[in-house]
mmCIF file of C-alpha atoms in Angstrom:
data_model
loop_
_atom_site.group_PDB
_atom_site.id
_atom_site.type_symbol
_atom_site.label_atom_id
_atom_site.label_comp_id
_atom_site.label_asym_id
_atom_site.label_seq_id
_atom_site.Cartn_x
_atom_site.Cartn_y
_atom_site.Cartn_z
ATOM 1 C CA UNK I 1 -14.488 14.154 0.838
ATOM 2 C CA UNK I 2 -10.947 15.013 2.207
ATOM 3 C CA UNK I 3 -8.309 12.074 1.749
ATOM 4 C CA UNK I 4 -5.992 11.320 4.237
ATOM 5 C CA UNK I 5 -3.750 13.841 5.281
ATOM 6 C CA UNK I 6 -0.011 13.504 6.361
ATOM 7 C CA UNK I 7 2.449 15.572 7.062
ATOM 8 C CA UNK I 8 5.098 16.313 6.744
ATOM 9 C CA UNK I 9 5.570 15.325 3.514
ATOM 10 C CA UNK I 10 9.448 15.121 4.075
ATOM 11 C CA UNK I 11 11.944 15.233 6.602
ATOM 12 C CA UNK I 12 15.647 14.205 6.737
ATOM 13 C CA UNK I 13 17.412 13.904 10.083
ATOM 14 C CA UNK I 14 20.808 12.461 11.124
ATOM 15 C CA UNK I 15 20.603 9.183 12.474
ATOM 16 C CA UNK I 16 20.161 8.618 16.043
ATOM 17 C CA UNK I 17 17.915 11.767 16.193
ATOM 18 C CA UNK I 18 13.957 11.585 16.679
ATOM 19 C CA UNK I 19 11.320 12.120 13.900
ATOM 20 C CA UNK I 20 7.065 12.392 13.952
ATOM 21 C CA UNK I 21 4.882 11.922 11.775
ATOM 22 C CA UNK I 22 1.036 12.650 11.633
ATOM 23 C CA UNK I 23 -2.289 11.066 10.262
ATOM 24 C CA UNK I 24 -5.390 12.131 9.646
ATOM 25 C CA UNK I 25 -7.865 9.789 8.426
ATOM 26 C CA UNK I 26 -10.860 10.349 6.281
ATOM 27 C CA UNK I 27 -13.672 11.077 8.631
ATOM 28 C CA UNK I 28 -15.719 7.876 9.910
ATOM 29 C CA UNK I 29 -12.800 5.500 9.012
ATOM 30 C CA UNK I 30 -12.284 3.723 12.741
ATOM 31 C CA UNK I 31 -9.701 1.321 11.344
ATOM 32 C CA UNK I 32 -5.849 3.669 10.654
ATOM 33 C CA UNK I 33 -2.853 1.472 9.204
ATOM 34 C CA UNK I 34 0.787 2.554 8.983
ATOM 35 C CA UNK I 35 2.885 0.953 6.421
ATOM 36 C CA UNK I 36 6.954 1.169 5.642
ATOM 37 C CA UNK I 37 7.314 1.771 1.714
ATOM 38 C CA UNK I 38 11.271 1.223 1.359
ATOM 39 C CA UNK I 39 12.587 2.278 -2.148
ATOM 40 C CA UNK I 40 11.982 -0.542 -4.451
ATOM 41 C CA UNK I 41 9.362 -2.452 -2.277
ATOM 42 C CA UNK I 42 6.181 -2.821 -1.398
ATOM 43 C CA UNK I 43 4.328 -1.584 1.955
ATOM 44 C CA UNK I 44 4.888 -2.827 4.975
ATOM 45 C CA UNK I 45 2.159 -2.921 7.638
ATOM 46 C CA UNK I 46 4.242 -1.532 10.857
ATOM 47 C CA UNK I 47 0.867 -1.325 12.904
ATOM 48 C CA UNK I 48 -3.329 -0.885 12.920
ATOM 49 C CA UNK I 49 -5.386 0.353 14.937
ATOM 50 C CA UNK I 50 -9.001 0.105 15.476
ATOM 51 C CA UNK I 51 -10.463 3.262 16.745
ATOM 52 C CA UNK I 52 -7.949 3.923 19.566
ATOM 53 C CA UNK I 53 -7.099 0.710 20.031
ATOM 54 C CA UNK I 54 -3.827 -1.563 17.914
ATOM 55 C CA UNK I 55 -5.190 -4.330 16.062
ATOM 56 C CA UNK I 56 -1.836 -5.575 14.968
ATOM 57 C CA UNK I 57 1.574 -4.372 15.931
ATOM 58 C CA UNK I 58 3.895 -7.265 15.390
ATOM 59 C CA UNK I 59 5.644 -5.824 12.622
ATOM 60 C CA UNK I 60 6.513 -2.995 14.262
ATOM 61 C CA UNK I 61 10.142 -2.494 15.830
ATOM 62 C CA UNK I 62 9.056 -1.598 19.355
ATOM 63 C CA UNK I 63 12.504 -0.564 20.847
ATOM 64 C CA UNK I 64 12.550 2.512 18.375
ATOM 65 C CA UNK I 65 9.245 3.178 16.612
ATOM 66 C CA UNK I 66 5.974 4.175 18.877
ATOM 67 C CA UNK I 67 2.933 4.705 17.707
ATOM 68 C CA UNK I 68 -0.964 6.614 19.167
ATOM 69 C CA UNK I 69 -4.015 7.080 18.067
ATOM 70 C CA UNK I 70 -5.803 9.499 20.632
ATOM 71 C CA UNK I 71 -9.780 9.780 21.036
ATOM 72 C CA UNK I 72 -9.707 7.316 17.689
ATOM 73 C CA UNK I 73 -8.574 9.906 15.003
ATOM 74 C CA UNK I 74 -5.400 11.204 13.692
ATOM 75 C CA UNK I 75 -2.446 9.485 14.761
ATOM 76 C CA UNK I 76 1.106 10.282 15.542
ATOM 77 C CA UNK I 77 4.250 7.808 14.311
ATOM 78 C CA UNK I 78 8.005 8.131 16.334
ATOM 79 C CA UNK I 79 11.361 6.834 15.480
ATOM 80 C CA UNK I 80 13.888 7.251 18.067
ATOM 81 C CA UNK I 81 16.504 6.673 17.651
ATOM 82 C CA UNK I 82 16.354 6.515 14.086
ATOM 83 C CA UNK I 83 18.695 4.404 11.951
ATOM 84 C CA UNK I 84 20.006 4.486 8.201
ATOM 85 C CA UNK I 85 17.715 1.198 7.417
ATOM 86 C CA UNK I 86 14.843 3.235 8.550
ATOM 87 C CA UNK I 87 15.113 5.550 5.664
ATOM 88 C CA UNK I 88 11.652 4.894 3.928
ATOM 89 C CA UNK I 89 8.752 6.349 2.547
ATOM 90 C CA UNK I 90 5.689 5.733 5.914
ATOM 91 C CA UNK I 91 2.078 6.189 4.458
ATOM 92 C CA UNK I 92 -1.141 6.428 6.663
ATOM 93 C CA UNK I 93 -3.908 4.922 5.661
ATOM 94 C CA UNK I 94 -7.708 4.313 7.011
ATOM 95 C CA UNK I 95 -10.426 1.952 5.677
ATOM 96 C CA UNK I 96 -14.538 2.327 5.864
ATOM 97 C CA UNK I 97 -16.410 0.416 8.127
ATOM 98 C CA UNK I 98 -18.423 -1.414 4.801
ATOM 99 C CA UNK I 99 -15.615 -2.316 2.440
ATOM 100 C CA UNK I 100 -12.033 -3.991 2.814
ATOM 101 C CA UNK I 101 -9.914 -1.123 0.517
ATOM 102 C CA UNK I 102 -7.821 1.057 1.759
ATOM 103 C CA UNK I 103 -7.714 4.783 1.110
ATOM 104 C CA UNK I 104 -3.950 6.057 1.572
ATOM 105 C CA UNK I 105 -2.625 9.440 2.393
ATOM 106 C CA UNK I 106 0.644 10.584 0.223
ATOM 107 C CA UNK I 107 3.281 9.597 2.449
ATOM 108 C CA UNK I 108 6.327 10.790 4.577
ATOM 109 C CA UNK I 109 9.492 10.641 2.802
ATOM 110 C CA UNK I 110 12.161 9.869 5.310
ATOM 111 C CA UNK I 111 16.038 10.568 4.751
ATOM 112 C CA UNK I 112 18.220 9.485 7.367
ATOM 113 C CA UNK I 113 22.173 10.677 6.967
ATOM 114 C CA UNK S 1 0.731 -17.146 6.495
ATOM 115 C CA UNK S 2 -1.021 -15.104 3.162
ATOM 116 C CA UNK S 3 1.529 -13.527 0.631
ATOM 117 C CA UNK S 4 1.732 -11.863 -3.060
ATOM 118 C CA UNK S 5 4.511 -12.849 -5.541
ATOM 119 C CA UNK S 6 4.686 -10.184 -8.814
ATOM 120 C CA UNK S 7 6.422 -12.108 -11.502
ATOM 121 C CA UNK S 8 9.110 -9.144 -13.647
ATOM 122 C CA UNK S 9 9.949 -5.994 -12.054
ATOM 123 C CA UNK S 10 9.718 -4.345 -14.515
ATOM 124 C CA UNK S 11 7.851 -4.223 -17.470
ATOM 125 C CA UNK S 12 7.756 -2.285 -20.909
ATOM 126 C CA UNK S 13 5.039 -2.494 -23.534
ATOM 127 C CA UNK S 14 4.366 0.224 -26.230
ATOM 128 C CA UNK S 15 1.762 2.970 -26.339
ATOM 129 C CA UNK S 16 -1.330 1.256 -27.625
ATOM 130 C CA UNK S 17 -0.641 -2.029 -26.804
ATOM 131 C CA UNK S 18 -1.441 -5.125 -24.373
ATOM 132 C CA UNK S 19 -0.563 -4.387 -20.847
ATOM 133 C CA UNK S 20 -0.367 -7.569 -18.297
ATOM 134 C CA UNK S 21 0.868 -7.351 -14.575
ATOM 135 C CA UNK S 22 1.658 -11.025 -13.372
ATOM 136 C CA UNK S 23 0.012 -11.640 -9.534
ATOM 137 C CA UNK S 24 0.178 -14.999 -7.958
ATOM 138 C CA UNK S 25 -0.793 -14.872 -4.351
ATOM 139 C CA UNK S 26 -0.759 -17.535 -1.215
ATOM 140 C CA UNK S 27 -3.357 -17.657 1.078
ATOM 141 C CA UNK S 28 -5.271 -20.822 3.134
ATOM 142 C CA UNK S 29 -8.842 -18.979 3.219
ATOM 143 C CA UNK S 30 -10.655 -17.578 0.142
ATOM 144 C CA UNK S 31 -8.922 -14.890 0.082
ATOM 145 C CA UNK S 32 -9.723 -10.798 -1.195
ATOM 146 C CA UNK S 33 -7.211 -9.302 -3.404
ATOM 147 C CA UNK S 34 -6.821 -5.429 -5.006
ATOM 148 C CA UNK S 35 -4.493 -3.774 -7.271
ATOM 149 C CA UNK S 36 -3.382 -0.377 -7.021
ATOM 150 C CA UNK S 37 -1.664 1.932 -8.348
ATOM 151 C CA UNK S 38 1.264 4.783 -7.416
ATOM 152 C CA UNK S 39 2.378 7.455 -9.251
ATOM 153 C CA UNK S 40 5.567 9.166 -8.254
ATOM 154 C CA UNK S 41 5.827 10.976 -4.718
ATOM 155 C CA UNK S 42 2.263 10.022 -4.016
ATOM 156 C CA UNK S 43 -0.310 7.222 -2.176
ATOM 157 C CA UNK S 44 -1.245 4.356 -3.710
ATOM 158 C CA UNK S 45 -4.679 4.680 -5.532
ATOM 159 C CA UNK S 46 -7.376 1.742 -5.499
ATOM 160 C CA UNK S 47 -7.370 0.400 -9.315
ATOM 161 C CA UNK S 48 -9.917 -2.869 -8.638
ATOM 162 C CA UNK S 49 -10.361 -5.124 -6.026
ATOM 163 C CA UNK S 50 -12.245 -9.101 -6.070
ATOM 164 C CA UNK S 51 -14.251 -9.315 -2.634
ATOM 165 C CA UNK S 52 -15.785 -13.213 -4.132
ATOM 166 C CA UNK S 53 -18.426 -12.434 -5.742
ATOM 167 C CA UNK S 54 -17.420 -12.294 -10.255
ATOM 168 C CA UNK S 55 -14.006 -13.300 -10.892
ATOM 169 C CA UNK S 56 -13.700 -10.926 -13.670
ATOM 170 C CA UNK S 57 -13.616 -7.543 -12.265
ATOM 171 C CA UNK S 58 -13.219 -3.931 -13.792
ATOM 172 C CA UNK S 59 -11.564 -1.175 -12.626
ATOM 173 C CA UNK S 60 -11.331 2.756 -13.063
ATOM 174 C CA UNK S 61 -9.017 3.394 -16.700
ATOM 175 C CA UNK S 62 -9.640 0.613 -18.336
ATOM 176 C CA UNK S 63 -8.376 -1.715 -16.187
ATOM 177 C CA UNK S 64 -9.432 -5.047 -15.896
ATOM 178 C CA UNK S 65 -8.353 -8.446 -13.649
ATOM 179 C CA UNK S 66 -9.868 -12.300 -13.464
ATOM 180 C CA UNK S 67 -9.379 -14.661 -10.448
ATOM 181 C CA UNK S 68 -8.587 -17.989 -11.050
ATOM 182 C CA UNK S 69 -8.189 -19.945 -8.162
ATOM 183 C CA UNK S 70 -6.549 -22.717 -9.497
ATOM 184 C CA UNK S 71 -4.016 -20.577 -10.557
ATOM 185 C CA UNK S 72 -4.209 -18.855 -7.966
ATOM 186 C CA UNK S 73 -3.413 -15.430 -9.847
ATOM 187 C CA UNK S 74 -4.506 -12.528 -10.391
ATOM 188 C CA UNK S 75 -3.235 -10.879 -13.470
ATOM 189 C CA UNK S 76 -4.010 -7.589 -14.381
ATOM 190 C CA UNK S 77 -5.150 -6.650 -18.037
ATOM 191 C CA UNK S 78 -5.298 -2.872 -19.801
ATOM 192 C CA UNK S 79 -6.486 -4.035 -23.798
ATOM 193 C CA UNK S 80 -4.169 -0.801 -25.138
ATOM 194 C CA UNK S 81 -1.869 1.108 -22.970
ATOM 195 C CA UNK S 82 -1.424 4.825 -22.746
ATOM 196 C CA UNK S 83 0.993 6.551 -21.553
ATOM 197 C CA UNK S 84 -0.683 7.824 -18.502
ATOM 198 C CA UNK S 85 -0.214 4.752 -17.394
ATOM 199 C CA UNK S 86 3.050 4.585 -16.767
ATOM 200 C CA UNK S 87 3.557 3.881 -12.377
ATOM 201 C CA UNK S 88 4.572 1.373 -10.347
ATOM 202 C CA UNK S 89 1.429 -1.202 -9.827
ATOM 203 C CA UNK S 90 0.733 -3.365 -6.617
ATOM 204 C CA UNK S 91 -1.215 -6.274 -5.926
ATOM 205 C CA UNK S 92 -1.738 -7.271 -2.440
ATOM 206 C CA UNK S 93 -4.056 -10.011 -0.414
ATOM 207 C CA UNK S 94 -6.118 -9.936 2.506
ATOM 208 C CA UNK S 95 -7.257 -12.979 4.511
ATOM 209 C CA UNK S 96 -9.736 -11.286 6.626
ATOM 210 C CA UNK S 97 -11.954 -9.354 3.577
ATOM 211 C CA UNK S 98 -10.375 -6.455 4.326
ATOM 212 C CA UNK S 99 -10.239 -6.370 8.267
ATOM 213 C CA UNK S 100 -6.338 -6.705 8.250
ATOM 214 C CA UNK S 101 -3.777 -4.966 6.836
ATOM 215 C CA UNK S 102 -2.983 -5.797 3.255
ATOM 216 C CA UNK S 103 0.257 -7.859 1.825
ATOM 217 C CA UNK S 104 1.578 -6.367 -0.824
ATOM 218 C CA UNK S 105 3.568 -7.772 -3.597
ATOM 219 C CA UNK S 106 7.239 -5.753 -4.175
ATOM 220 C CA UNK S 107 5.495 -4.034 -7.388
ATOM 221 C CA UNK S 108 5.837 -3.986 -10.940
ATOM 222 C CA UNK S 109 6.785 -0.654 -12.604
ATOM 223 C CA UNK S 110 5.251 -0.467 -15.753
ATOM 224 C CA UNK S 111 6.947 1.468 -18.904
ATOM 225 C CA UNK S 112 4.928 3.123 -21.860
ATOM 226 C CA UNK S 113 6.919 3.105 -24.613
ATOM 227 C CA UNK S 114 6.335 6.148 -27.728
#
C-alpha cells in the first residue's frame, strides 16, 4: 500500500515570496491533515479536511496561509507571503475511517531567508 | 482543552539499558493516546496507541506503554535499548476518539550510548 506522498521535500525561498506544498493521502482515507513542525517542537495542527470540506482551521494563519482539497483527494497548502518564522517542516497526514491513528508523509522542509 | 507534557527534551541511555520516556496528558474526556517515533528527515511513524481497552499497550520494536488514569500518564518503555532506537519520540492525545487532529507534546530526543 502506498503511503502519504508529499512534494517538494525541500524548498528555500526569500521572505515575502510564495510557496505551495502538495499532498496525496493514502487511498480511501477521507480525513486529511496539515501540520507545521518547527525545529525542536512537536507538530501543530494547521487544518483538517473531511473529504473536501474543512473540519478545523482554527490554528491556520489565514492572512497568509491557505489550503484546499479539491475532489476530496489530494491537497495543496499555500503560504503567501512567507515570513522568516514560517521556516518549518510541513507534514501531511491522513486517517482511515475506522481507526484513530494518523499516517504521515515524510514532510516538506521550508527555509525562508 | 487537551494537552501533553513530555518530561525531558533529551534522554540518554546505554545500549541494553531500560528506556523510559515520560508523558503526562490533560483531557476533559477519556482520551485516546498515541506514541509516535520520528527518524531524521522522515515523517512520524506510529509506535502504539491506547483506545480505552487494555491499559498496557504493546507496540512495534519492543516498546510498550501503560495508561494510568490516576496519574494522567502514558509513559513509554522498552526493556533493552538498541542503537537503532535513537530518534525523536512524540506523545499525542485525542479527545474525539482520534477523529480530531492530535495534540502533540514537544518531543523527547532519545540518545543511545554504545
